[in-house]
Amino acid sequence: MKRIIFIFLILLVPGGVLSSQLQKGWNSPAEKDRLFSEIANAATKVTTLKSDFVQERHLGMLEDVLISKGRFYYKKQDRLRWELIKPVTSGFAVNGKQAKRWDGKSGRTQRFEVYQVPFIKLFTDQVFAWATADFKQLQKNYKIEILGDAPVDLKLVPMRSQEKEYLAHFRIAFSIDASHVNAVEVHETGGDFTRIRFFNTIINTPLPDTLFD
Amino acid sequence: MPIFTLFTKIYNYFSVRRRILYSATLLGIVTCILVFSSIDLHEDIRSMLPDDRSEAALDFRLLQQAPFTRKVIINLSRAGDNDSSELLEAVDRLAEAMRSPFFTNVVTGPSGPDIWELFFWLMKKQPNLATAQDRKKILHELTAEGVQGKLEEMYARLHSPEGSALKGLFRLDPLALRRMGLEKIQFMNIIPGMRLENNHFISTDNKNALIIADTPVRITDTRQARQLLSYFQKLVAAVVPGDIDVSLISGHRYTLANTDTIKRDVFIILACSSVAMLAIFLLFLRTWGGLFVYLVPVSVLCIAAAGVSLIYETVSVVTIGFGAVLLGIAVDFALHVYFAVRHNSSNPAGAIGQVSRPVLFCGMTTLAAFSVLLFSSLPSQRQLAIFSMIGIAASMILSLITLPHLVRAKNEAIVSTKSSGEKIFKLASKWIVGAWLALLVICAWQGAKLSFDGDLRSINRVPQEIHTAENKLRQTWGNFRGNAVIFTEGLDLQSALETNERLFDYLSPKIPKGKMVSLAPILPSLGTQRLNQDRWNELWSAKKELARRLLVQEGRVFGFSARAFEPFFTRLAEPSPPITAENLRKSGLGEIVDALIISADDKVKVLTLVPDVPEVAALMDRRDKTLAAVRFVSQNRFSQIISRAIGEDFTKFIAKASVVVCLLLGLLFRNIKKVLLALVPVVSGLLFVFGVMGGLGIGFNLFNVVAAILIIGLGVDYGILVVCKISEGSNHATEKAVFVSGLTTLAGFGALVMARHPALHSIGVTVLLGIGAAIPSALFVIPALYQKKYEQSKTGNSVIGSR
């Protein structure tokens, strides 16, 4: 579960600030610190995020790749919406302590307080914490490697033993101009992996509150 | 040797050896005072419950074994937002600080692995747990449509963010058989309002958390209970932030509250009754000798308490509280002796001889009345009987042997005056008898409504703060401490589990889901597990290929690979070792298992918790023979049993006391008319009590039974004295003595009415009513009924108002 959360958290890291910094020698500790510090500063400028996505789930139990399409919305400080559109319609929205989730097939909508559903609680706690791009904390739990500069490509390898049992690594790729996250990959220890490609990403566009209610 | 001669001789013997008499008396009293001052008073609810082999005694012992009865429950609550992190931090800090010797086994959540591991454990154990009904359900859903529905649901969830985390579960259990396990584990939810967060017990509103602890401190040990609570309060002050409210619920708080209340009551009662008596003496006696009369009951109190402490290891505070009643009784004998001696100052030895007969008979009838309580099944009633009997005996001895020497008049002239009371008797005798009969009829009519109250909570004082904390606990977590408990007992765990299963099969269809806590679905007996396993194996031997075919066929539609669900089939082939209590403990259910399985005295009891409502009680009453050995125990039922026991005791004791008193009266008077007249105050007092309590809807509790005995004992005393006075023309200022002793008794009981503790208060109210009716009936009704003889007696003796 945490691995999935991590993907979304990474989405909040603004990529535009990175492109000018991509120079050789970035994997040195001093350069990493400087780079992450700039990302953290840039994160404070993001007030909203809107993005379409395509999720590819490569699972050994499936003959075909499981493909789903959807939209992701974030609004500072404590609102987000994760919405699947195809082939199933489902999702959840969080507005502060209130949340709802829905299932298109059954037509059921459930309203609840965030703490009542542990998965959503964990998800939102992490998203809102990551909105501040706390790389210090991140580096305590993951070994972060910068793989490339065009586009920016980060690899995060877990260091906690419990996480290492199921998670091999993450990859986060930014767009060519590094203005937004382009793709996230979660590689599991068993070989399965999930890739989410984001497109039509718009930063700081006005988002109606009704999206999150 | 006639009685009056004996006491005359004793008086004469000591009249020349007064120093010896005074010294011996003083020494005895001082010794008793010293013993009295060292008594360790206890307040133990057990003393108010039967200790024999009765149904109530057994139920009480079993109730003590119900989950949480002996636990210390601590609720931490925090107002404001729903963020539980601060609350849980406080829980951890407080739990960490709660140490031996006051707390052991401090639990803040399940001790085992996390909920996911329990979940997977449950899946692995399905062969042992699946019942015939489960088999039926599996077969019903093992169709193309059924499997398609499951796979579609699974497919949709794989798209969701948690899909990756769930895929392993889906491969192991594509047919969602796990839901059967989840249904079973719902029967283990011992605290209805609880959920788990980071392995902590937390309420569904996120604002309350629980700590459950054991303590070696006995609930009845007031000294250590006080230390425990003080220690806990210091811990809370030191480690819990001010915005978190902490309340501790345990029997210790009740014990302390009751003990403190009774101790305060005893002080107030004794002070008030002593002051009231002093006032009565100042009004009616006003001599130095009167001071010694006053000292008799005080000495008797010390003697009785010391005597009880020599017989019993612990003395109940209620017993000592009853001292006020004893003061009222003990002073009666002293008063009669005082008035006799003062009235016949020229011949004190003769006066003692004369008064000794009615006094001894009064004492003996009261002793006899109290002696029936020695056969009570309630330790508190037996202790009260011993206390009263020692006190009454001591009072008789002091009054008849020592007191006459202290109160004798020295050349004081006794002035006889006519009493206004005599006019009243003469003028109004018909009216008195008429009014008395009318009152008796009304009281008998209202008395028919008298009910018996066996609820022990009604004779215990529960301070508002404890009441509020209990209510909050109930509202937040459900009434998990108020469930009825069904005990199934066996020589070993397996036999107890077998009966427990039968009980579950009987009750589960009839009790709403979520209202019953039982081990049966999760821990069947080994025999049942083998049966379940055979059934499971048989099912999958026959249907394994069908399941495989359906999963491949329907899975293809959603893109599942042919081997996607191979882990499920591997699991079906795996052996499933038997589930044991130890397994369950390791799986994180240790607290629940330990709460529901009790091993003691080479036997094992398995507990089932059900709502304490009449419907469930009725179900248990209708159970068949195979469940005859299980025992249903609940607070409500227990109250009913105690009510019934009180009712039976009441009838039994009243009847026995009446028989004994009548026999003694027969021996004394040898005249049926006199016996009946002497019983007038008793009948009046009892009927008045029943009438008023029945009319006002006040339930008769176990202390009212003691009070009723007291009314018999005291009432008959008044009757004996007045009948003796009228029939024998004795010259000992009887009416005045009865009147003053009645006032002193009322002073004692009047003080009891001021008690805050329900037990003492109820004794006070009952006896106040009873004696309040007995005194006027002795002073007015007996003379009115016995008018002719009374006329004769008063011509020879002018008494009322004499000094």
PDB file of C-alpha atoms in Angstrom, chain B residues 212-310:
ATOM      1  CA  ILE B 212      -6.824  -2.538  30.507  1.00  0.00           C
ATOM      2  CA  ALA B 213      -4.682  -3.683  33.416  1.00  0.00           C
ATOM      3  CA  ASP B 214      -4.532  -6.263  36.159  1.00  0.00           C
ATOM      4  CA  THR B 215      -3.762  -5.381  39.725  1.00  0.00           C
ATOM      5  CA  PRO B 216      -2.731  -7.542  42.648  1.00  0.00           C
ATOM      6  CA  VAL B 217      -4.548  -5.169  45.010  1.00  0.00           C
ATOM      7  CA  ARG B 218      -7.678  -6.820  46.365  1.00  0.00           C
ATOM      8  CA  ILE B 219     -10.840  -4.852  45.761  1.00  0.00           C
ATOM      9  CA  THR B 220     -11.719  -5.182  49.436  1.00  0.00           C
ATOM     10  CA  ASP B 221      -8.372  -3.906  50.683  1.00  0.00           C
ATOM     11  CA  THR B 222      -9.241  -0.279  51.338  1.00  0.00           C
ATOM     12  CA  ARG B 223      -5.778   0.773  52.437  1.00  0.00           C
ATOM     13  CA  GLN B 224      -4.027  -0.535  49.332  1.00  0.00           C
ATOM     14  CA  ALA B 225      -6.897   0.537  47.107  1.00  0.00           C
ATOM     15  CA  ARG B 226      -6.382   4.081  48.359  1.00  0.00           C
ATOM     16  CA  GLN B 227      -2.652   3.819  47.644  1.00  0.00           C
ATOM     17  CA  LEU B 228      -3.365   2.455  44.174  1.00  0.00           C
ATOM     18  CA  LEU B 229      -5.669   5.323  43.263  1.00  0.00           C
ATOM     19  CA  SER B 230      -3.291   7.882  44.696  1.00  0.00           C
ATOM     20  CA  TYR B 231      -0.390   6.358  42.726  1.00  0.00           C
ATOM     21  CA  PHE B 232      -2.468   6.397  39.569  1.00  0.00           C
ATOM     22  CA  GLN B 233      -3.492  10.026  40.002  1.00  0.00           C
ATOM     23  CA  LYS B 234       0.149  11.003  40.394  1.00  0.00           C
ATOM     24  CA  LEU B 235       1.043   9.122  37.211  1.00  0.00           C
ATOM     25  CA  VAL B 236      -1.717  10.853  35.288  1.00  0.00           C
ATOM     26  CA  ALA B 237      -0.575  14.246  36.535  1.00  0.00           C
ATOM     27  CA  ALA B 238       2.997  13.447  35.542  1.00  0.00           C
ATOM     28  CA  VAL B 239       2.623  11.908  32.088  1.00  0.00           C
ATOM     29  CA  VAL B 240      -0.777  12.791  30.610  1.00  0.00           C
ATOM     30  CA  PRO B 241      -1.326  16.216  29.010  1.00  0.00           C
ATOM     31  CA  GLY B 242      -3.951  18.390  30.653  1.00  0.00           C
ATOM     32  CA  ASP B 243      -6.344  18.318  27.687  1.00  0.00           C
ATOM     33  CA  ILE B 244      -6.757  14.549  27.982  1.00  0.00           C
ATOM     34  CA  ASP B 245      -9.307  13.359  30.482  1.00  0.00           C
ATOM     35  CA  VAL B 246      -8.480  10.112  32.289  1.00  0.00           C
ATOM     36  CA  SER B 247     -10.952   8.021  34.222  1.00  0.00           C
ATOM     37  CA  LEU B 248     -10.278   4.779  36.045  1.00  0.00           C
ATOM     38  CA  ILE B 249     -13.037   2.266  36.604  1.00  0.00           C
ATOM     39  CA  SER B 250     -12.537  -0.611  38.989  1.00  0.00           C
ATOM     40  CA  GLY B 251     -14.090  -2.134  42.063  1.00  0.00           C
ATOM     41  CA  HIS B 252     -11.534  -0.294  44.182  1.00  0.00           C
ATOM     42  CA  ARG B 253     -13.220   3.029  43.563  1.00  0.00           C
ATOM     43  CA  TYR B 254     -16.556   1.667  44.716  1.00  0.00           C
ATOM     44  CA  THR B 255     -15.015   0.159  47.809  1.00  0.00           C
ATOM     45  CA  LEU B 256     -13.342   3.404  48.770  1.00  0.00           C
ATOM     46  CA  ALA B 257     -16.410   5.483  48.044  1.00  0.00           C
ATOM     47  CA  ASN B 258     -18.553   3.210  50.203  1.00  0.00           C
ATOM     48  CA  THR B 259     -16.050   2.937  52.996  1.00  0.00           C
ATOM     49  CA  ASP B 260     -15.498   6.684  53.136  1.00  0.00           C
ATOM     50  CA  THR B 261     -19.219   7.327  53.100  1.00  0.00           C
ATOM     51  CA  ILE B 262     -19.907   4.826  55.838  1.00  0.00           C
ATOM     52  CA  LYS B 263     -17.045   6.078  57.986  1.00  0.00           C
ATOM     53  CA  ARG B 264     -18.356   9.596  57.653  1.00  0.00           C
ATOM     54  CA  ASP B 265     -21.863   8.350  58.343  1.00  0.00           C
ATOM     55  CA  VAL B 266     -20.746   6.436  61.407  1.00  0.00           C
ATOM     56  CA  PHE B 267     -19.099   9.552  62.797  1.00  0.00           C
ATOM     57  CA  ILE B 268     -22.134  11.719  62.139  1.00  0.00           C
ATOM     58  CA  ILE B 269     -24.599   9.091  63.323  1.00  0.00           C
ATOM     59  CA  LEU B 270     -22.767   8.386  66.556  1.00  0.00           C
ATOM     60  CA  ALA B 271     -22.207  12.078  67.222  1.00  0.00           C
ATOM     61  CA  CYS B 272     -25.807  13.008  66.491  1.00  0.00           C
ATOM     62  CA  SER B 273     -27.339  10.113  68.374  1.00  0.00           C
ATOM     63  CA  SER B 274     -25.040  10.752  71.344  1.00  0.00           C
ATOM     64  CA  VAL B 275     -25.993  14.417  71.412  1.00  0.00           C
ATOM     65  CA  ALA B 276     -29.686  13.577  71.046  1.00  0.00           C
ATOM     66  CA  MET B 277     -29.466  11.090  73.878  1.00  0.00           C
ATOM     67  CA  LEU B 278     -27.658  13.558  76.045  1.00  0.00           C
ATOM     68  CA  ALA B 279     -30.459  16.018  75.412  1.00  0.00           C
ATOM     69  CA  ILE B 280     -33.043  13.382  76.336  1.00  0.00           C
ATOM     70  CA  PHE B 281     -31.208  12.624  79.563  1.00  0.00           C
ATOM     71  CA  LEU B 282     -30.936  16.265  80.410  1.00  0.00           C
ATOM     72  CA  LEU B 283     -34.669  16.600  79.881  1.00  0.00           C
ATOM     73  CA  PHE B 284     -35.827  13.493  81.682  1.00  0.00           C
ATOM     74  CA  LEU B 285     -33.121  12.373  84.056  1.00  0.00           C
ATOM     75  CA  ARG B 286     -31.114  15.385  85.107  1.00  0.00           C
ATOM     76  CA  THR B 287     -29.180  13.559  87.834  1.00  0.00           C
ATOM     77  CA  TRP B 288     -25.583  12.448  88.177  1.00  0.00           C
ATOM     78  CA  GLY B 289     -26.848   8.904  88.087  1.00  0.00           C
ATOM     79  CA  GLY B 290     -28.358   9.662  84.711  1.00  0.00           C
ATOM     80  CA  LEU B 291     -24.874  10.225  83.388  1.00  0.00           C
ATOM     81  CA  PHE B 292     -24.060   6.577  84.055  1.00  0.00           C
ATOM     82  CA  VAL B 293     -27.187   5.519  82.212  1.00  0.00           C
ATOM     83  CA  TYR B 294     -25.809   7.464  79.302  1.00  0.00           C
ATOM     84  CA  LEU B 295     -22.496   5.674  79.586  1.00  0.00           C
ATOM     85  CA  VAL B 296     -24.036   2.192  79.421  1.00  0.00           C
ATOM     86  CA  PRO B 297     -24.804   2.199  75.662  1.00  0.00           C
ATOM     87  CA  VAL B 298     -21.452   3.837  74.870  1.00  0.00           C
ATOM     88  CA  SER B 299     -19.671   1.074  76.782  1.00  0.00           C
ATOM     89  CA  VAL B 300     -21.883  -1.540  75.167  1.00  0.00           C
ATOM     90  CA  LEU B 301     -20.908  -0.294  71.722  1.00  0.00           C
ATOM     91  CA  CYS B 302     -17.217  -0.842  72.526  1.00  0.00           C
ATOM     92  CA  ILE B 303     -17.885  -4.234  74.092  1.00  0.00           C
ATOM     93  CA  ALA B 304     -19.947  -5.453  71.140  1.00  0.00           C
ATOM     94  CA  ALA B 305     -17.396  -4.234  68.596  1.00  0.00           C
ATOM     95  CA  ALA B 306     -14.545  -5.806  70.522  1.00  0.00           C
ATOM     96  CA  GLY B 307     -16.505  -9.047  70.838  1.00  0.00           C
ATOM     97  CA  VAL B 308     -17.217  -9.177  67.117  1.00  0.00           C
ATOM     98  CA  SER B 309     -13.573  -8.486  66.297  1.00  0.00           C
ATOM     99  CA  LEU B 310     -12.558 -11.482  68.409  1.00  0.00           C
TER     100      LEU B 310
END
